[in-house]
Coordinates of C-alpha atoms in Angstrom, one line a residue:
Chain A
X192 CA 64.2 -48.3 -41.1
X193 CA 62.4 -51.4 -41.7
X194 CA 62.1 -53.3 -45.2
X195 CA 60.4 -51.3 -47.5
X196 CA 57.7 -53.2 -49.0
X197 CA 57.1 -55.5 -46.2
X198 CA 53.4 -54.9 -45.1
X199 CA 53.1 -55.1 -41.7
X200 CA 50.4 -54.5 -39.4
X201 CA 51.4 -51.1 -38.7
X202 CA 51.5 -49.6 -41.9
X203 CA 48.5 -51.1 -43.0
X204 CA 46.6 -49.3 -40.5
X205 CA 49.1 -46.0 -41.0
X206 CA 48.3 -46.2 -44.6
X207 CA 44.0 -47.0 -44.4
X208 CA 44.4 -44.4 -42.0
X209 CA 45.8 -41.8 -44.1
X210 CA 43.1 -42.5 -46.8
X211 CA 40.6 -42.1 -44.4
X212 CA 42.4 -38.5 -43.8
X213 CA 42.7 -37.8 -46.8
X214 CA 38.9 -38.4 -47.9
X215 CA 37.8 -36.4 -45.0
X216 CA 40.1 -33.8 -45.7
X217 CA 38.5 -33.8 -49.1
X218 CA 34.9 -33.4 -47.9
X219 CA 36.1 -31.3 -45.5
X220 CA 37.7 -29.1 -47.8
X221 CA 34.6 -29.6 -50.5
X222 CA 32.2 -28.4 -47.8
X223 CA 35.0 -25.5 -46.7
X224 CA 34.5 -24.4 -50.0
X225 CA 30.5 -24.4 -49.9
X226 CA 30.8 -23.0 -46.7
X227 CA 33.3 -20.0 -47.7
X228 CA 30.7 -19.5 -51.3
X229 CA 27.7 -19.1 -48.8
X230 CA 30.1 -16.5 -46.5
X231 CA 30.7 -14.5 -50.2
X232 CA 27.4 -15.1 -51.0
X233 CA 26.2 -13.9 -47.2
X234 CA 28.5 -10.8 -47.0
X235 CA 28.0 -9.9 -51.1
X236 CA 23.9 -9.5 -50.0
X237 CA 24.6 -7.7 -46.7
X238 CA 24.8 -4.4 -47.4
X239 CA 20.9 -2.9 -48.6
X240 CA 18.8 -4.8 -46.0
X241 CA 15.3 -5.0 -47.5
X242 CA 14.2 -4.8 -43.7
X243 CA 15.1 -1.1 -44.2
X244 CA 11.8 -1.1 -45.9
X245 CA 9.6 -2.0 -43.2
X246 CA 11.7 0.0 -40.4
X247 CA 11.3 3.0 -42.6
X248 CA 7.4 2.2 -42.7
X249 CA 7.7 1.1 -38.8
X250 CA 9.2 4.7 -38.1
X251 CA 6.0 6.0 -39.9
X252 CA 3.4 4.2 -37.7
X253 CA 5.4 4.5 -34.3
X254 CA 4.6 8.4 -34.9
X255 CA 0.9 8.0 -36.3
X256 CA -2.5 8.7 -34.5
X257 CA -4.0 5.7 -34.7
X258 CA -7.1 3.7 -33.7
X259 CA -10.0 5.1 -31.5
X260 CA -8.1 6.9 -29.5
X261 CA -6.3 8.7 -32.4
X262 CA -3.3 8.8 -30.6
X263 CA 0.5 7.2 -31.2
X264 CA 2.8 5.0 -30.3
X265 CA 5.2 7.8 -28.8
X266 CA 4.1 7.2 -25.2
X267 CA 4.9 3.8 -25.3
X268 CA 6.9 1.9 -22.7
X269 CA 9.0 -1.1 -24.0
X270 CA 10.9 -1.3 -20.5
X271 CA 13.3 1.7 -20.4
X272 CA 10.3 4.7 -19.8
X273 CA 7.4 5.7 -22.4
X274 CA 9.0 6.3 -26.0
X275 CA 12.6 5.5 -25.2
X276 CA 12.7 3.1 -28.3
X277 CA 17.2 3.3 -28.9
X278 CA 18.1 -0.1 -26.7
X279 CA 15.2 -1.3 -25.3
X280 CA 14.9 -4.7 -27.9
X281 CA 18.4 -5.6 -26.3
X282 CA 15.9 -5.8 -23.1
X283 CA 13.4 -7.6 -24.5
X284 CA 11.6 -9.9 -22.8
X285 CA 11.3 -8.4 -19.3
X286 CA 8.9 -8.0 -16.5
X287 CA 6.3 -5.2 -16.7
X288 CA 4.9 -4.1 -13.8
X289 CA 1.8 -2.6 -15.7
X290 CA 0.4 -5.8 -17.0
X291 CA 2.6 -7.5 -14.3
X292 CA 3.8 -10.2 -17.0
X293 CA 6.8 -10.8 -18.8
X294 CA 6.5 -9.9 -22.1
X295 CA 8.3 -9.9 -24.9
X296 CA 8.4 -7.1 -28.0
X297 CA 5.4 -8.1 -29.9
X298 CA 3.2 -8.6 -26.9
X299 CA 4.0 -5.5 -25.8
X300 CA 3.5 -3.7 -28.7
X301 CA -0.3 -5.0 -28.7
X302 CA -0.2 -4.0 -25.2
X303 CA 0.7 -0.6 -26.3
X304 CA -1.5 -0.4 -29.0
X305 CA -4.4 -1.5 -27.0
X306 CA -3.5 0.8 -23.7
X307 CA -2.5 4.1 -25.8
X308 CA -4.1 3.7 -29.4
X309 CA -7.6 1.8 -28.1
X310 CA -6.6 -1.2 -30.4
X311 CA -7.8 -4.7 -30.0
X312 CA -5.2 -7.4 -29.6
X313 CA -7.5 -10.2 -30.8
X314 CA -7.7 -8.6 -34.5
X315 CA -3.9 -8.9 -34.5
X316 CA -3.8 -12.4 -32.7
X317 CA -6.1 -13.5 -35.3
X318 CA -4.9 -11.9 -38.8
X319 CA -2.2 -14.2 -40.8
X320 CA 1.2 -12.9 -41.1
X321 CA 2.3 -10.2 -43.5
X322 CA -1.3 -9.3 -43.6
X323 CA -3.0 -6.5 -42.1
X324 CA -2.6 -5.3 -38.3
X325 CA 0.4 -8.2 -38.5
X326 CA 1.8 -6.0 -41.2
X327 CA 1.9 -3.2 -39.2
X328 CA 3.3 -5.5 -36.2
X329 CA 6.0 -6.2 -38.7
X330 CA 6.7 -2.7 -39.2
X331 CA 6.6 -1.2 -35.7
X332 CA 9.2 -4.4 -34.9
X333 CA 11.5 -4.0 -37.7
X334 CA 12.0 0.1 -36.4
X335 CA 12.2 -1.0 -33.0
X336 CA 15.1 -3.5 -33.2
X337 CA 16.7 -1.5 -35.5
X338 CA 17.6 0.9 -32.9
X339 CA 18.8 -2.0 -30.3
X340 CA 21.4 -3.0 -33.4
X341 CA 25.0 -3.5 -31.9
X342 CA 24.3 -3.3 -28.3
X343 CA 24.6 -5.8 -26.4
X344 CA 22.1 -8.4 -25.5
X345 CA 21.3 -8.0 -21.7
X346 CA 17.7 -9.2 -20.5
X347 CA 16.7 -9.5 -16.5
X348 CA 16.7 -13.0 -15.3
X349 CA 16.3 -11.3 -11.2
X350 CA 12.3 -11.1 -11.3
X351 CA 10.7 -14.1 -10.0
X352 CA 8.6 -14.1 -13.0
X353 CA 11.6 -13.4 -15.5
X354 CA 13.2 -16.9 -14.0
X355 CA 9.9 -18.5 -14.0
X356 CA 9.5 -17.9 -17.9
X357 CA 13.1 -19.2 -18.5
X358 CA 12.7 -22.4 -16.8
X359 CA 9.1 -22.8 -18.7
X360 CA 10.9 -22.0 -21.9
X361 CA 14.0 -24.4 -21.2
X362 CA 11.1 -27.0 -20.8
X363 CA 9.1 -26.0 -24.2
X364 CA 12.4 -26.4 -26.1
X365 CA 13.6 -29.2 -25.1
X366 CA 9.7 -31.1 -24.6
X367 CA 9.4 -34.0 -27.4
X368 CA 5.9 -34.0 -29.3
X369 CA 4.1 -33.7 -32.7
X370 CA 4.2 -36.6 -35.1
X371 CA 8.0 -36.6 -35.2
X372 CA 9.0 -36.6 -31.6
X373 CA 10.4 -33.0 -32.3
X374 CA 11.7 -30.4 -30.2
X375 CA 13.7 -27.1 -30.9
X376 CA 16.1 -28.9 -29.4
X377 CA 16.7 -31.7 -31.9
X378 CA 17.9 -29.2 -34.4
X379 CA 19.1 -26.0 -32.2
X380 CA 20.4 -28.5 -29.2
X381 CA 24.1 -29.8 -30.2
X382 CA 27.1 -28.0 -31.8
X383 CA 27.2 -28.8 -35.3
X384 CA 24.2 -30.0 -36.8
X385 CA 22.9 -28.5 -40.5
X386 CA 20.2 -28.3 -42.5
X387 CA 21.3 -28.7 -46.4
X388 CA 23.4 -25.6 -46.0
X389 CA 22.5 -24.1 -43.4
X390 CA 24.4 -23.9 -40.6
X391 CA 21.9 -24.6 -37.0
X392 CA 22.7 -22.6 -34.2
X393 CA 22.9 -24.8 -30.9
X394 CA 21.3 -22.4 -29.0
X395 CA 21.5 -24.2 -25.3
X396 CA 24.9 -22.5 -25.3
X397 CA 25.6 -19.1 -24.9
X398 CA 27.6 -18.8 -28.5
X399 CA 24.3 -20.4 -30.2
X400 CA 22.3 -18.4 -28.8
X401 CA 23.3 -15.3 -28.8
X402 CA 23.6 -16.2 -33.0
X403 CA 20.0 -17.5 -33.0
X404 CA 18.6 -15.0 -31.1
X405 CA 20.8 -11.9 -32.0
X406 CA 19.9 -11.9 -35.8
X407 CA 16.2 -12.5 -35.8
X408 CA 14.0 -11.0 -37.0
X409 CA 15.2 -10.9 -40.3
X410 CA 14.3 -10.4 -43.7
X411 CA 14.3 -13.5 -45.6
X412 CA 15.2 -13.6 -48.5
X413 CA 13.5 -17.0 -49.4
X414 CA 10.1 -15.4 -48.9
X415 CA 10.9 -11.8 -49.8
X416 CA 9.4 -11.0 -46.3
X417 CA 10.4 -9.8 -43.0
X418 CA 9.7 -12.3 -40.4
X419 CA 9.6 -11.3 -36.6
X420 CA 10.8 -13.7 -34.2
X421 CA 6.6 -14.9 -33.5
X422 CA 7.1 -15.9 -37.2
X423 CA 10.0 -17.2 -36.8
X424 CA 8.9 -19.8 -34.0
X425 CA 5.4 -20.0 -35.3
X426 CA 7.5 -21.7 -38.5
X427 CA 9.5 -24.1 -36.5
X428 CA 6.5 -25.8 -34.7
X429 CA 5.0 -25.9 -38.2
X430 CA 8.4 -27.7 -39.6
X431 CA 8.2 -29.8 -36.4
X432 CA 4.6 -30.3 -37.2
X433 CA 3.3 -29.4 -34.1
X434 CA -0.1 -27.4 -33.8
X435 CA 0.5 -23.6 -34.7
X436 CA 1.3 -21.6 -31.1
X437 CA -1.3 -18.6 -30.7
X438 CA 0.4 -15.5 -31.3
X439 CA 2.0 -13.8 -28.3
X440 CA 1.1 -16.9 -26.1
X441 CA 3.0 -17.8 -23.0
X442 CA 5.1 -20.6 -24.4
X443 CA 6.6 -18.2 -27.2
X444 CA 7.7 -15.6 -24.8
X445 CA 8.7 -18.0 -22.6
X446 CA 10.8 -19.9 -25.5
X447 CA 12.0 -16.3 -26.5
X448 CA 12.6 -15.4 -22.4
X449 CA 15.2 -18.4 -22.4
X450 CA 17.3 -18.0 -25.7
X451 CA 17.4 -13.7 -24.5
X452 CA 19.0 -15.4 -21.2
X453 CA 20.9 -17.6 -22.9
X454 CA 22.4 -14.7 -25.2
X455 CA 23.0 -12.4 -22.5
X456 CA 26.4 -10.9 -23.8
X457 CA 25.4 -11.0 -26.6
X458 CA 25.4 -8.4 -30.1
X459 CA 22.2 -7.5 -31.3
X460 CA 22.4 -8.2 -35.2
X461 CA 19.0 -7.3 -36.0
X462 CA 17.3 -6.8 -38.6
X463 CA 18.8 -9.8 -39.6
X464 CA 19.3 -11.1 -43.8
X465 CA 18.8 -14.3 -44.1
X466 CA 18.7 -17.3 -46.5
Chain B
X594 CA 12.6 4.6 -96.4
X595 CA 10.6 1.4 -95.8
X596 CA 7.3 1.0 -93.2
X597 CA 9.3 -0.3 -89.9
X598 CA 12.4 2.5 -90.0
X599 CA 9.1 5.1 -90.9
X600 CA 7.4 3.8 -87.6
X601 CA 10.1 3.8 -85.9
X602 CA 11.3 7.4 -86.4
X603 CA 7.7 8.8 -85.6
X604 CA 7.5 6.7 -82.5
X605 CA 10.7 8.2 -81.8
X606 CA 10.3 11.2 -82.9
X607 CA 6.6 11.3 -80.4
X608 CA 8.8 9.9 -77.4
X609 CA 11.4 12.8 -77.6
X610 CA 8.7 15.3 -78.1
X611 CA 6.8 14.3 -75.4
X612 CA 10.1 13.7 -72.8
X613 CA 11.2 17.4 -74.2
X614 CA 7.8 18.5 -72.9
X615 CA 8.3 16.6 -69.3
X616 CA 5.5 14.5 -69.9
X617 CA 7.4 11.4 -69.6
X618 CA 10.6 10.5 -68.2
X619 CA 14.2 9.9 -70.0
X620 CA 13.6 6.6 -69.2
X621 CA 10.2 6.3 -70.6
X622 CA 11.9 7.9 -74.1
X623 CA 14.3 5.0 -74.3
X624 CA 10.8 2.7 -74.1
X625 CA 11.4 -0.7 -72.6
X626 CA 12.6 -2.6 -74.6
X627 CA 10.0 -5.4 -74.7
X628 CA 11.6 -7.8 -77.2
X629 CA 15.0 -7.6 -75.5
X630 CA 13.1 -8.5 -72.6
X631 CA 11.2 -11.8 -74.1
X632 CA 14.3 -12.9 -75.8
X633 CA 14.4 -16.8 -74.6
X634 CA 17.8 -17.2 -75.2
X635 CA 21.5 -15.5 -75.1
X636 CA 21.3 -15.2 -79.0
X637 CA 17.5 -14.1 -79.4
X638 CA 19.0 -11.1 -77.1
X639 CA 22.2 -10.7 -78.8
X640 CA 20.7 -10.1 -81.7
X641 CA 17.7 -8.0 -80.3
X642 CA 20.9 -5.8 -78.8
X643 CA 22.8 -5.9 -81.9
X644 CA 25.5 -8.2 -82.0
X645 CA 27.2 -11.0 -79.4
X646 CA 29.5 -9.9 -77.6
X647 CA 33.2 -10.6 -77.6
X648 CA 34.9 -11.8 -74.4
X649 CA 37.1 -8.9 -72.9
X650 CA 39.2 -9.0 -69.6
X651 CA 38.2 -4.8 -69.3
X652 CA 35.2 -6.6 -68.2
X653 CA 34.3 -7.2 -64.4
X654 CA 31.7 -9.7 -63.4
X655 CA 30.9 -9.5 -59.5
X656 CA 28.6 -12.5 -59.0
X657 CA 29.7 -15.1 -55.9
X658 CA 30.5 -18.4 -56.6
X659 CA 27.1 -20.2 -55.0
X660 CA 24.0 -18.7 -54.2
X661 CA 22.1 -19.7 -51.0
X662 CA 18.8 -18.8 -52.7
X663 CA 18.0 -18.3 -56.1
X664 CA 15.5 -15.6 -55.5
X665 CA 18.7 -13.1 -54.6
X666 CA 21.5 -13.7 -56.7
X667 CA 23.9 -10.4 -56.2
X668 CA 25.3 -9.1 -59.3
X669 CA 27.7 -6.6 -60.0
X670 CA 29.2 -5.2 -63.4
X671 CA 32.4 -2.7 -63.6
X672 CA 34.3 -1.9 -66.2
X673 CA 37.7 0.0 -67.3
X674 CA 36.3 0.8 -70.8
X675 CA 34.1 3.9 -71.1
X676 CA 30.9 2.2 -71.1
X677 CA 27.3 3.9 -72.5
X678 CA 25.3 0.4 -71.5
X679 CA 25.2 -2.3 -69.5
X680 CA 23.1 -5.5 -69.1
X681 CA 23.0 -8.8 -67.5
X682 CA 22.0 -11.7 -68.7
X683 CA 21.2 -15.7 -67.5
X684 CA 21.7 -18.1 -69.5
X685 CA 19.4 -20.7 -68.4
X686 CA 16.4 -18.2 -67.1
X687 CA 13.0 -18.4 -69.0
X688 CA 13.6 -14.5 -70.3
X689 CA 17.5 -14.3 -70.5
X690 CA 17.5 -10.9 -70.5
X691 CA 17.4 -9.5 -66.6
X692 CA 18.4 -5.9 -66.6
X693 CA 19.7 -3.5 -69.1
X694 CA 21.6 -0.3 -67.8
X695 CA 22.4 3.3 -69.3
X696 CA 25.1 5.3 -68.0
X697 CA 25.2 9.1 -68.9
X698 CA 28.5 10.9 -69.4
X699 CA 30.3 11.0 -65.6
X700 CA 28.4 8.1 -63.9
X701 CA 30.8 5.4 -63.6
X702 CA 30.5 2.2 -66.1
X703 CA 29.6 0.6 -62.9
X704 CA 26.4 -1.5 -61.1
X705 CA 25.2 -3.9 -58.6
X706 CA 21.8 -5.3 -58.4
X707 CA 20.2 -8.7 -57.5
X708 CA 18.9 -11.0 -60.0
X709 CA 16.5 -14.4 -59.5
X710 CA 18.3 -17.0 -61.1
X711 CA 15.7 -20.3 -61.2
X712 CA 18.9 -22.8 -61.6
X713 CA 22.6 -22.9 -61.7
X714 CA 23.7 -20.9 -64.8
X715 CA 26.1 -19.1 -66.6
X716 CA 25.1 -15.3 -65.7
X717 CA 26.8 -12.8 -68.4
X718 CA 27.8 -9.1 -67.5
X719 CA 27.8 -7.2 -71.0
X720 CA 29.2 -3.6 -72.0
X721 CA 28.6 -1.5 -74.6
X722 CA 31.7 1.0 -75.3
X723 CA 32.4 2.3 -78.6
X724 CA 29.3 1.3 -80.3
X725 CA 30.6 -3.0 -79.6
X726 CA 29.5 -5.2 -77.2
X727 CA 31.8 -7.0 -74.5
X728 CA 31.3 -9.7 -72.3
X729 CA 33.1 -11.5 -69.0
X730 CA 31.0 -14.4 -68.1
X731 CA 31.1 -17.3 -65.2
X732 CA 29.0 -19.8 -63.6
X733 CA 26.6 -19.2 -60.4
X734 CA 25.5 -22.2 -58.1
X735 CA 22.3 -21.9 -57.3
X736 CA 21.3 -24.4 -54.1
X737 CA 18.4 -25.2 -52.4
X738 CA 18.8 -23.5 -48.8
X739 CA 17.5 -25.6 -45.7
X740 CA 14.0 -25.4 -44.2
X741 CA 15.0 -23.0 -41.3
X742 CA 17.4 -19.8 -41.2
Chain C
X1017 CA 1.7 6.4 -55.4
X1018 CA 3.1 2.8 -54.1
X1019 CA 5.4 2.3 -51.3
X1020 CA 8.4 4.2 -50.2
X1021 CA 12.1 3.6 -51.6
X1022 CA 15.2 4.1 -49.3
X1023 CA 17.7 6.4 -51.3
X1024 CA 21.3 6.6 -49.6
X1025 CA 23.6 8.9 -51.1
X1026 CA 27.2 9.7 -50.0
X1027 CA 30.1 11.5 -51.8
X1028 CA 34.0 11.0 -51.1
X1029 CA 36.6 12.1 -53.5
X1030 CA 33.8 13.8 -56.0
X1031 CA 32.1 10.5 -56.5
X1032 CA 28.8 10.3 -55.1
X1033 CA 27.5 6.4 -54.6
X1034 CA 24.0 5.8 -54.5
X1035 CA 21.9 3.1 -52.9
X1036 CA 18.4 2.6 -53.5
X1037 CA 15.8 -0.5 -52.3
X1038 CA 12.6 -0.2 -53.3
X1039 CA 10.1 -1.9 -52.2
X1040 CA 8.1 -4.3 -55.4
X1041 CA 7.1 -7.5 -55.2
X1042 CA 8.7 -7.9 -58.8
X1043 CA 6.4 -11.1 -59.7
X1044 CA 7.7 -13.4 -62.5
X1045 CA 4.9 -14.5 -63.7
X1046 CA 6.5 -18.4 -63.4
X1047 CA 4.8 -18.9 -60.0
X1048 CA 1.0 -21.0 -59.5
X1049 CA -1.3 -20.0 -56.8
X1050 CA -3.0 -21.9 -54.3
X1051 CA -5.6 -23.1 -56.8
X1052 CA -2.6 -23.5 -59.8
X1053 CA -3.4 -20.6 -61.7
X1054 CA -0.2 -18.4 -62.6
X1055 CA 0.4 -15.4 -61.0
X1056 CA 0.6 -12.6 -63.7
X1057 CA 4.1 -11.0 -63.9
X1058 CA 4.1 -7.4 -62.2
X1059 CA 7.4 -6.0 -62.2
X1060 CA 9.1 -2.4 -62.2
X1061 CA 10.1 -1.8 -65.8
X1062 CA 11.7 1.4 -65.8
X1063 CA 14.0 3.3 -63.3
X1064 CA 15.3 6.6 -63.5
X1065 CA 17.5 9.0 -61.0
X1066 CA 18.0 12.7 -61.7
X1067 CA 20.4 14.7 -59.7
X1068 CA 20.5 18.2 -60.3
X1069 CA 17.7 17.7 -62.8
X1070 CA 20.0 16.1 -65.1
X1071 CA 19.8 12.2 -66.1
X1072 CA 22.6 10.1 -64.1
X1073 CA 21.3 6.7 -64.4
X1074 CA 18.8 5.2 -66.1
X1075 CA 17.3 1.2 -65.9
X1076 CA 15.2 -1.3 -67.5
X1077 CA 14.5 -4.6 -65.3
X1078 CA 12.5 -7.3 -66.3
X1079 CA 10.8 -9.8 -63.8
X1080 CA 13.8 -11.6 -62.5
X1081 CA 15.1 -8.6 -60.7
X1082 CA 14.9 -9.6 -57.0
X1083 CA 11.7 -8.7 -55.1
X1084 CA 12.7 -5.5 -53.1
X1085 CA 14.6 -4.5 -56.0
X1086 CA 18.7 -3.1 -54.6
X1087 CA 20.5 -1.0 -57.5
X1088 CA 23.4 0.7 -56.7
X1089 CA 25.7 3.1 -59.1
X1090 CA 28.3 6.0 -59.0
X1091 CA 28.3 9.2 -60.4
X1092 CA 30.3 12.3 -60.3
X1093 CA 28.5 14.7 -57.9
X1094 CA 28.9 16.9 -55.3
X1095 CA 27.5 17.3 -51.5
X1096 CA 24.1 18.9 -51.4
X1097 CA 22.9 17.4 -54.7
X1098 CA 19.2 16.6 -55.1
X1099 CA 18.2 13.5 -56.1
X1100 CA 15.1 12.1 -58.1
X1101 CA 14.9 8.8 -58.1
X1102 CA 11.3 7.5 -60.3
X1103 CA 9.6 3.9 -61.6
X1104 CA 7.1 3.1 -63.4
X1105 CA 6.1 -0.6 -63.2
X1106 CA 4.2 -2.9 -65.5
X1107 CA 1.2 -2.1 -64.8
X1108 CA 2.1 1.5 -64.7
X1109 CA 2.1 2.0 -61.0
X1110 CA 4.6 4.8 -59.9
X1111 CA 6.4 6.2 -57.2
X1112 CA 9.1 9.1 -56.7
X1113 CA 11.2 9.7 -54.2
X1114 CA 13.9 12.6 -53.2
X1115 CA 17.4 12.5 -51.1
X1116 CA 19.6 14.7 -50.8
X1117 CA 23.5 13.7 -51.0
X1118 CA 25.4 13.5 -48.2

C-alpha cells in the first residue's frame, strides 16, 4: 500500500471524484425523494377519477335523441360497426371508408353527430373548450375511452392514408416554428427531460409514447377539468406559442395518428388523472 | 338563562322540530357551522370547536408528503379511539377550518377527502372521542407542477 | 337539481365502503376574474348519506374542499342497502342521489 498521506495524482482525482459522486448521489437521492412524494401523491389521488363525472354524463348523451334529427348516438361507427363503443378508442385514429379520411375520436364524433343527429360541426369547431357543444364533446369522449381502458393500444398503420398521416404527423412534431423555435419535439423528443416536476414523456419511442398517448385525456387536476387530447395539443402549441390549431384539423389527427403508431402495444390508461 | 343560551335553544329547538318533521336534513339540524368555518387561524377554530386539541398517537393522519398541485391535496383521517367527529384543518389557509365530519354510531371513525391547500403547511387531522379533542399533525409540500402533464 | 354524483358502494366482512365524487366547482372565493374582480365563493356546505333511512355520515365543507369534491367513509352495512346521499350548497342549490350497495 502506498504512503498514506502522500497525495498523488491518483487519489486526487479518486478523491474529487468521489465528491462529485457523492453530490450527485445527493441530488439524486433529493430528487428520488421528490420523485417517490409525487408517486404517493400520484397513487394517494388515483382512485375516484373526477373524469367518472363526465363519462357518466357521456353515457347520458351517447343514448340521447338529439339535434334535428332527434335521433342518438347509438348508431354510430367509431371503426369496429355502428354502436360498438367497448375497444374502439384503442383503434383510434383509423381510416374510414365513409368520409374516406383518417380520423381520429373527436372528428368522428362530429362526424357522427352531423351524419346521425343532423348536427353542425362548425358550432363545435368554433365554441371554446369546456363550453357548450365542446362540453358535450368532452363528455361523449370521456365515456368512449373509458370503455377502451386496459386494452391494448393497436391502431392500423396498412392504409395508404393511415401511413400518409403518420409521416405528416412525424413531420408536425418534430417542425421548428413560433417565436421560440418550438416543436413537440423539444420537450417530448429525448429520454429524460422535465418540466419542474414533471416528468416529459419522449414520445419518439415506443415507451414514451405509449405513456403520452395511453393516459390522455385526462382529468386535470390543475384546472378541475377534463381535457381531451384536442385540448391537450391545442395547449402545447399555445405553450410553444404557436397559433392555436383549428379543432379536428389535419395536423392534430395527424400528430395524434403518429404517437397512436408509435404506442402500438401499448395500455390504454384513459381517463387519465393528472397534475 | 341569559339572551345567547335562550337563542340558542329556540334555534335549536326550531331545527329539531323541523328535521323531526323531514323538512330539513340531519345535516341541515347540525347548521353549518359558519364561525368554525371563518376561523382565520388554528386557535380561532379551537376555540370555536371547544378546546385545542392534545397530540395523540390513536390518531392517523393520511396526507402524502408533497403535493403535485395544491388544488387536490388528499387527506385521510383514521382513528383507534371511538370517534363522534372529525375535522381537518390547514394551518396556513385563509379559513383554517376545511371540513368537519360526524360519524354516527357503527360508521367507522374513518375519512378521506381532498383539500386545496394554497401553500406548504402544517395540515391537522382532529378527533373528537369522549367529549376531548385529539390531534396527529404533519407537514404537506405544496409545489408548483410544470406547464404540461 | 344540479349535476349527477357517482355513489360506489361495496361491502366485505359487514363493512360497507362508500365512495362518492360529486360534481361542484367548490369556488373559494380567493380567485380574480379576467377583469380582477373576485369570484364569489360557491361551495357545497352540507353533505349527508342515509342508508336504510338512518343517518351514517354526515359533513360540513367549506371552500377549500377540492372542486369535484371525493369523500369516502365506512359503515357497518349489509348488501342490498339503499343509499341516500344529499347537498345542499351555499347558495342552496341541491342535488340527491341513490345507490344501492353492492
Amino acid at each position: 500500500m502506498r504512503a498514506q498521506f502522500e497525495p498523488s495524482c491518483k487519489s486526487i482525482y479518486a478523491s474529487v471524484f468521489s465528491a462529485f459522486a457523492l453530490l450527485a448521489l445527493a441530488q439524486t437521492t433529493q430528487a428520488q425523494t421528490a420523485s417517490d412524494g409525487i408517486a404517493k401523491y400520484r397513487e394517494m389521488i388515483a382512485d375516484g377519477n373526477p373524469a367518472e363525472l363526465y363519462e357518466a354524463a357521456g353515457e347520458e348523451l351517447w343514448k340521447k335523441p338529439m339535434g334535428p334529427k332527434n335521433a342518438t348516438l347509438e348508431q354510430c361507427d367509431l371503426g369496429l360497426g355502428p354502436g360498438v363503443v367497448v375497444g374502439a378508442a384503442a383503434q383510434l385514429p383509423r381510416y374510414f371508408k365513409d368520409s374516406n379520411r383518417v380520423q381520429d375520436l373527436e372528428s368522428r364524433l362530429m362526424t357522427c353527430r352531423e351524419k346521425l343527429q343532423g348536427i353542425d360541426p362548425q358550432a363545435t369547431i368554433d365554441a371554446p373548450f369546456q363550453v357548450g357543444p365542446k362540453k358535450e364533446m368532452e363528455a361523449l369522449v370521456a365515456y368512449v375511452v373509458t370503455l377502451s381502458k386496459g386494452k391494448k393500444i393497436n391502431v392500423s398503420t396498412t392504409h395508404p392514408k393511415e401511413k400518409e398521416m403518420i409521416a405528416l404527423g412525424k413531420r408536425a412534431f418534430f417542425f421548428e416554428g413560433g417565436p421560440m423555435d418550438f416543436s413537440c419535439a423539444s420537450c417530448h423528443g429525448e429520454n429524460g427531460k422535465r418540466i419542474r416536476l414533471q416528468d416529459l414523456p419522449n414520445i419518439t419511442t415506443q415507451a414514451g409514447a405509449a405513456l403520452g398517448w395511453g393516459s390522455w385525456p385526462a382529468y386535470r387536476v390543475s384546472s378541475g377539468q377534463f381535457w381531451t387530447m384536442q385540448q391537450r395539443l391545442n395547449d402545447c402549441y399555445r405553450q410553444q406559442r404557436f397559433p392555436f390549431p383549428i379543432y379536428g384539423s389535419e395536423v392534430t389527427i395527424a400528430l395524434s395518428m403518429y404517437m397512436a403508431a408509435t404506442a402500438n402495444g401499448g395500455i390504454v390508461q384513459t381517463p387519465g388523472l393528472k397534475r | 338563562m341569559n339572551k345567547q343560551r335562550r337563542d340558542v335553544l329556540k334555534y335549536s329547538a326550531v331545527f329539531g322540530m323541523m328535521a323531526a318533521a323531514g323538512l330539513i336534513s340531519e345535516a341541515q339540524a347540525q347548521a353549518w357551522n359558519k364561525a368554525a368555518f371563518e376561523g382565520k387561524s388554528l386557535d380561532d377554530v379551537f376555540k370555536i370547536l371547544g378546546s385545542a386539541p392534545e397530540k395523540s398517537g390513536a390518531v392517523t393522519l393520511n396526507a402524502p408528503d408533497i403535493a403535485e398541485n395544491g388544488a387536490v391535496v388528499p387527506v385521510g383521517i383514521s382513528t383507534t379511539l371511538k370517534a363522534d367527529q372529525m375535522a381537518i384543518l390547514v394551518e396556513k389557509n385563509p379559513s383554517t377550518l376545511a371540513a368537519l365530519f360526524f360519524v354516527p354510531a357503527g360508521t367507522e371513525p374513518f375519512v378521506t377527502t381532498r383539500i386545496k391547500m394554497g401553500q406548504t403547511s402544517n395540515v391537522y387531522a382532529l378527533v373528537k372521542a369522549d367529549g376531548k379533542w385529539l390531534m396527529s399533525s404533519k407537514e404537506v409540500k405544496v409545489t408548483l407542477g410544470g406547464c404540461g402533464g | 337539481m344540479a349535476d349527477p354524483m357517482r355513489v360506489r358502494a361495496t361491502e366485505s366482512g359487514g363493512v360497507v365502503d362508500v365512495k362518492i365524487l360529486m360534481k361542484h366547482d367548490m369556488e373559494s372565493g380567493q380567485r380574480k376574474d379576467a377583469a380582477g374582480k373576485v369570484i364569489p365563493a360557491w361551495f357545497i356546505s352540507t353533505l349527508n348519506v342515509k342508508a336504510q333511512g338512518n343517518d351514517v355520515f354526515n359533513a360540513q365543507f367549506g371552500p377549500a374542499v377540492s372542486k369535484d369534491p371525493f369523500l369516502n367513509f365506512k359503515y357497518k352495512g349489509a348488501k342490498g342497502d339503499k343509499l341516500v346521499v344529499s347537498w345542499i350548497d351555499s347558495k342552496g342549490d341541491k342535488r340527491t342521489d341513490e345507490a344501492t350497495v353492492a
